[in-house]
Amino acid sequence: LKYGNERDGDDLFQYIISEHHELSLQECFKKFGYAHDLTDTKQSLKLATESVIKEFAAENVIYLELRTTPKTTKSMSKFEYLATVIETIRECESKYPDIIVKLLPSIDRSKGKQEAEENVELILKFIEENNSDIIKGVDLSGNFISTVFSDFKDVLKTARDNGLKLALHCGELEDDAEIEEMLNFGLDRIGHGTFIRGKNLDTVLQEKIPIECCLTSNLRCGTAPSYQEHHFGKLFTLKHPVCICTDDFGVFNTTLSKELKLCKASFNLTDEEILQLNKKSVDFCFANAEEKQFLLNKFNEFCYNNNE
């Protein structure tokens, strides 16, 4: 609707990757461009941000880490973009009081080193000027083709030295050397981790680095052959820290509830195992100690009320 005659009705859904689509990882990256294109005004960005929070709150999610890349649009500077997202999160605190929302601004690898430096400088400036407790870390993601991780090490170190946690997409591609480089650099959580194997997997297991698993995302993008063969199964069997995520619930046409149901069915898990899987994820979320205790109390209250 935003584009009027520039796009027809069917094109409104070009960003959705359904179960009938068989796409390559590179084709999946292109889909995210549509969503980015639809949030280039303050009004649309506020609407999108609140819509995401509202939908997760409706699922009884009690903790959410949003990710978005600060960007310059025709109507907003990067600073205004970031401020709009945080302003909306603040406004949602009273509307949806049962969910804690934090933000991990993203570094898009495809945009290069200079933009990464600009974004981290912007993030740190925003935190300093606004005393914001909403920004808890940074995310490194985006299309990694034609980029090298070493280009981003300095800026990630700057973020880490200033108290921000690092959630890095690692092992999305079969590149043992880059995975090893990222592990040696250090990170707080791994996004996807699909192709971590051999000595790199040994390192991850030994250091107990939590992994964010996105079942439907990996299946639709062709990096996992099936739900049953997803690497979550091995990690869960090894009792490694792992959490189930949606990646982007709009693009992949999913919900967290759906992902948990798929996880339960694909790996024959019990309700108790799903409950504990979610509860343990509190340990490696980026909330502060007081917030983590609040979340654990919510879990315990749920278990008591449901005789779990």
Coordinates of C-alpha atoms in Angstrom, one line a residue:
L1 CA 0.0 0.0 0.0
K2 CA 2.9 2.3 0.7
Y3 CA 4.0 2.3 -2.9
G4 CA 0.7 2.7 -4.6
N5 CA 1.0 1.9 -8.2
E6 CA 4.7 1.3 -8.0
R7 CA 4.0 -2.2 -6.7
D8 CA 1.2 -4.6 -7.2
G9 CA -0.6 -6.5 -4.5
D10 CA 1.3 -9.7 -4.9
D11 CA 4.6 -7.8 -4.5
L12 CA 3.6 -6.8 -1.0
F13 CA 4.5 -10.4 0.0
Q14 CA 7.8 -10.7 -1.8
Y15 CA 9.6 -10.4 1.5
I16 CA 7.9 -13.5 3.0
I17 CA 9.7 -16.8 2.6
S18 CA 7.0 -19.5 2.9
E19 CA 7.4 -23.3 3.2
H20 CA 6.8 -23.6 -0.5
H21 CA 9.9 -21.5 -1.3
E22 CA 13.3 -23.2 -2.0
L23 CA 15.8 -20.4 -1.9
S24 CA 19.6 -20.1 -1.6
L25 CA 21.1 -18.2 1.4
Q26 CA 21.9 -15.3 -1.0
E27 CA 18.3 -15.2 -2.2
C28 CA 17.1 -15.1 1.4
F29 CA 19.3 -12.0 2.1
K30 CA 17.6 -10.2 -0.7
K31 CA 14.2 -10.7 1.0
F32 CA 15.3 -8.6 4.0
G33 CA 15.7 -5.6 1.6
Y34 CA 11.9 -5.4 1.3
A35 CA 11.3 -5.1 5.0
H36 CA 14.1 -2.5 5.2
D37 CA 12.4 -0.6 2.4
L38 CA 9.1 -0.4 4.3
T39 CA 10.6 1.2 7.4
D40 CA 12.1 4.3 5.9
T41 CA 9.9 6.9 7.7
K42 CA 9.5 7.6 11.4
Q43 CA 5.8 6.6 11.2
S44 CA 6.4 3.3 9.5
L45 CA 9.4 2.5 11.8
K46 CA 7.4 3.1 14.9
L47 CA 4.5 1.0 13.5
A48 CA 6.9 -1.9 12.7
T49 CA 8.6 -1.7 16.1
E50 CA 5.4 -1.7 18.1
S51 CA 3.9 -4.4 15.9
V52 CA 6.8 -6.7 16.6
I53 CA 6.6 -6.1 20.4
K54 CA 2.8 -6.5 20.4
E55 CA 3.0 -9.8 18.6
F56 CA 5.6 -11.3 20.9
A57 CA 3.7 -10.0 23.9
A58 CA 0.6 -11.7 22.6
E59 CA 2.5 -15.0 22.6
N60 CA 3.3 -14.4 26.3
V61 CA 7.0 -13.8 25.6
I62 CA 8.5 -12.1 28.6
Y63 CA 11.9 -11.1 27.2
L64 CA 12.8 -9.9 23.7
E65 CA 16.0 -8.7 22.1
L66 CA 15.2 -6.7 19.0
R67 CA 17.8 -6.1 16.3
T68 CA 17.9 -3.5 13.6
T69 CA 20.6 -1.7 11.7
P70 CA 20.7 2.1 12.1
K71 CA 20.3 3.6 8.7
T72 CA 19.9 6.9 6.9
T73 CA 16.7 7.3 5.0
K74 CA 15.1 10.2 3.0
S75 CA 13.4 11.3 6.2
M76 CA 15.6 10.2 9.0
S77 CA 19.3 10.4 10.0
K78 CA 20.9 7.3 11.6
F79 CA 20.6 9.0 15.0
E80 CA 16.9 9.7 14.4
Y81 CA 16.4 6.1 13.3
L82 CA 17.9 4.7 16.5
A83 CA 16.1 7.2 18.7
T84 CA 12.8 6.3 17.1
V85 CA 13.2 2.6 17.8
I86 CA 14.1 3.3 21.4
E87 CA 11.4 5.8 21.8
T88 CA 8.9 3.2 20.7
I89 CA 10.3 0.6 23.0
R90 CA 9.9 3.0 25.9
E91 CA 6.3 3.8 24.9
C92 CA 5.5 0.1 24.8
E93 CA 6.7 -0.5 28.4
S94 CA 3.3 0.8 29.6
K95 CA 1.3 -0.8 26.8
Y96 CA 2.8 -4.2 27.2
P97 CA 4.1 -4.3 30.8
D98 CA 4.7 -8.1 30.9
I99 CA 7.5 -8.1 28.3
I100 CA 11.0 -6.7 28.8
V101 CA 12.4 -5.4 25.5
K102 CA 16.1 -4.7 24.8
L103 CA 17.9 -3.6 21.6
L104 CA 20.9 -5.0 19.8
P105 CA 21.8 -2.5 17.0
S106 CA 23.1 -4.5 14.1
I107 CA 26.3 -4.1 12.1
D108 CA 25.5 -5.1 8.5
R109 CA 28.6 -6.8 7.1
S110 CA 27.6 -6.0 3.5
K111 CA 27.8 -2.2 4.3
G112 CA 31.5 -2.4 5.0
K113 CA 33.9 -1.3 7.7
Q114 CA 33.4 2.4 7.6
E115 CA 29.6 2.2 8.2
A116 CA 30.2 -0.3 11.0
E117 CA 32.5 2.3 12.7
E118 CA 29.9 5.0 12.2
N119 CA 27.2 2.9 13.7
V120 CA 29.1 1.8 16.8
E121 CA 30.2 5.5 17.3
L122 CA 26.6 6.5 17.0
I123 CA 25.4 3.7 19.4
L124 CA 28.0 4.7 22.1
K125 CA 27.1 8.4 21.7
F126 CA 23.4 7.6 22.1
I127 CA 24.0 5.5 25.3
E128 CA 26.1 8.3 26.8
E129 CA 23.7 11.1 26.0
N130 CA 20.6 9.2 27.0
N131 CA 21.8 7.0 29.8
S132 CA 20.0 4.2 27.9
D133 CA 19.7 0.8 29.5
I134 CA 17.8 -0.6 26.5
I135 CA 20.9 -1.1 24.3
K136 CA 22.7 -4.2 25.7
G137 CA 25.0 -5.2 22.8
V138 CA 25.6 -5.3 19.1
D139 CA 24.8 -7.8 16.5
L140 CA 27.0 -8.7 13.5
S141 CA 25.0 -10.0 10.7
G142 CA 24.0 -9.3 7.1
N143 CA 25.3 -10.7 3.8
F144 CA 28.9 -11.8 4.4
I145 CA 29.9 -12.5 0.8
S146 CA 32.8 -10.3 -0.3
T147 CA 33.6 -9.3 3.3
V148 CA 36.2 -10.5 5.8
F149 CA 35.7 -10.7 9.5
S150 CA 39.0 -9.0 10.2
D151 CA 37.6 -5.8 8.9
F152 CA 35.2 -5.6 11.8
K153 CA 37.4 -6.7 14.7
D154 CA 38.5 -3.2 15.7
V155 CA 35.0 -1.8 15.8
L156 CA 33.7 -4.9 17.7
K157 CA 36.5 -4.5 20.2
T158 CA 35.5 -0.9 20.7
A159 CA 31.9 -2.0 21.4
R160 CA 33.1 -4.7 23.8
D161 CA 35.5 -2.4 25.6
N162 CA 32.6 -0.1 26.2
G163 CA 30.5 -2.7 27.9
L164 CA 28.4 -4.0 25.1
K165 CA 27.8 -7.7 24.5
L166 CA 28.6 -9.3 21.2
A167 CA 26.1 -11.5 19.3
L168 CA 27.7 -12.5 16.1
H169 CA 26.4 -14.5 13.2
C170 CA 29.0 -17.2 12.9
G171 CA 29.2 -20.4 10.8
E172 CA 26.4 -19.5 8.4
L173 CA 28.7 -20.5 5.6
E174 CA 31.3 -23.4 5.4
D175 CA 34.3 -21.3 6.3
D176 CA 36.4 -23.0 9.0
A177 CA 39.1 -20.4 9.0
E178 CA 36.7 -17.5 9.6
I179 CA 34.8 -19.4 12.3
E180 CA 38.1 -20.1 14.1
E181 CA 39.0 -16.4 13.8
M182 CA 35.7 -15.3 15.3
L183 CA 36.0 -17.8 18.1
N184 CA 39.6 -16.6 18.9
F185 CA 38.3 -13.0 18.9
G186 CA 35.6 -13.9 21.4
L187 CA 31.9 -13.5 21.4
D188 CA 29.0 -13.8 23.9
R189 CA 26.6 -15.6 21.7
I190 CA 26.7 -17.3 18.3
G191 CA 24.0 -16.6 15.7
H192 CA 23.1 -19.8 13.8
G193 CA 26.4 -21.7 14.0
T194 CA 25.2 -24.0 11.3
F195 CA 28.6 -25.1 10.0
I196 CA 30.7 -25.1 13.1
R197 CA 32.4 -28.5 13.3
G198 CA 35.6 -30.3 14.2
K199 CA 38.0 -28.3 16.4
N200 CA 35.9 -25.2 16.2
L201 CA 32.9 -27.2 17.6
D202 CA 35.3 -28.5 20.3
T203 CA 36.1 -24.8 21.2
V204 CA 32.4 -23.8 21.3
L205 CA 31.6 -26.8 23.5
Q206 CA 34.5 -26.3 25.8
E207 CA 33.8 -22.5 26.3
K208 CA 30.1 -23.1 26.5
I209 CA 29.3 -20.3 24.0
P210 CA 25.5 -20.1 23.7
I211 CA 24.1 -20.7 20.2
E212 CA 20.9 -19.1 18.8
C213 CA 19.1 -21.7 16.7
C214 CA 16.6 -20.6 14.0
L215 CA 15.1 -23.8 12.7
T216 CA 12.7 -22.5 10.0
S217 CA 15.2 -19.8 8.9
N218 CA 17.9 -22.4 8.3
L219 CA 15.6 -24.7 6.5
R220 CA 14.1 -22.1 4.2
C221 CA 17.5 -20.7 3.4
G222 CA 18.9 -24.1 2.5
T223 CA 21.5 -24.4 5.2
A224 CA 19.7 -27.2 7.0
P225 CA 18.3 -30.2 5.1
S226 CA 15.3 -30.8 7.4
Y227 CA 14.0 -29.9 10.8
Q228 CA 15.0 -33.3 12.1
E229 CA 18.6 -32.9 10.8
H230 CA 19.1 -29.4 12.2
H231 CA 22.2 -29.0 14.3
F232 CA 20.0 -28.1 17.3
G233 CA 19.5 -31.8 17.9
K234 CA 23.2 -32.5 18.4
L235 CA 23.7 -29.4 20.6
F236 CA 20.7 -30.3 22.8
T237 CA 21.9 -33.9 23.2
L238 CA 25.3 -32.6 24.3
K239 CA 23.5 -30.3 26.8
H240 CA 25.1 -27.2 25.2
P241 CA 23.6 -23.8 25.9
V242 CA 21.1 -23.1 23.1
C243 CA 18.0 -21.1 22.6
I244 CA 15.3 -21.2 19.9
C245 CA 14.8 -18.0 18.0
T246 CA 12.7 -16.8 15.0
D247 CA 15.4 -14.9 13.1
D248 CA 12.8 -12.7 11.5
F249 CA 9.3 -13.9 12.1
G250 CA 7.9 -11.7 9.4
V251 CA 10.3 -12.8 6.6
F252 CA 10.1 -16.4 7.6
N253 CA 6.3 -16.3 8.3
T254 CA 6.7 -17.9 11.7
T255 CA 6.3 -17.3 15.5
L256 CA 8.2 -18.3 18.5
S257 CA 5.4 -20.6 19.6
K258 CA 5.5 -22.3 16.2
E259 CA 9.3 -22.7 16.4
L260 CA 9.0 -24.3 19.8
K261 CA 6.3 -26.6 18.6
L262 CA 8.5 -27.6 15.6
C263 CA 11.4 -28.2 17.9
K264 CA 9.4 -30.3 20.2
A265 CA 8.0 -32.5 17.4
S266 CA 11.2 -32.7 15.4
F267 CA 13.3 -33.9 18.4
N268 CA 10.7 -35.7 20.4
L269 CA 11.0 -33.3 23.4
T270 CA 8.7 -33.3 26.4
D271 CA 6.9 -30.2 27.6
E272 CA 9.3 -30.2 30.6
E273 CA 12.3 -30.2 28.2
I274 CA 10.8 -27.3 26.2
L275 CA 10.1 -25.4 29.5
Q276 CA 13.7 -25.9 30.7
L277 CA 15.1 -24.9 27.3
N278 CA 13.4 -21.6 27.6
K279 CA 14.2 -21.1 31.3
K280 CA 17.9 -21.8 30.7
S281 CA 18.1 -19.2 28.0
V282 CA 17.7 -16.6 30.8
D283 CA 21.3 -17.4 31.8
F284 CA 22.7 -16.1 28.5
C285 CA 20.3 -13.3 27.6
F286 CA 21.8 -9.8 27.8
A287 CA 19.5 -8.5 30.6
N288 CA 21.1 -7.3 33.9
A289 CA 21.1 -9.4 37.1
E290 CA 17.9 -7.9 38.5
E291 CA 16.0 -8.4 35.3
K292 CA 17.3 -12.0 35.0
Q293 CA 16.0 -12.7 38.5
F294 CA 12.6 -11.2 37.6
L295 CA 12.5 -13.5 34.5
L296 CA 13.3 -16.6 36.6
N297 CA 10.6 -15.6 39.1
K298 CA 8.1 -15.4 36.2
F299 CA 9.1 -18.9 35.1
N300 CA 8.8 -20.3 38.6
E301 CA 5.4 -18.6 39.0
F302 CA 4.2 -20.1 35.7
C303 CA 5.4 -23.6 36.8
Y304 CA 3.6 -23.2 40.2
N305 CA 0.4 -22.1 38.6
N306 CA 0.5 -24.9 36.1
N307 CA 1.7 -27.6 38.4
E308 CA 4.8 -28.1 36.2

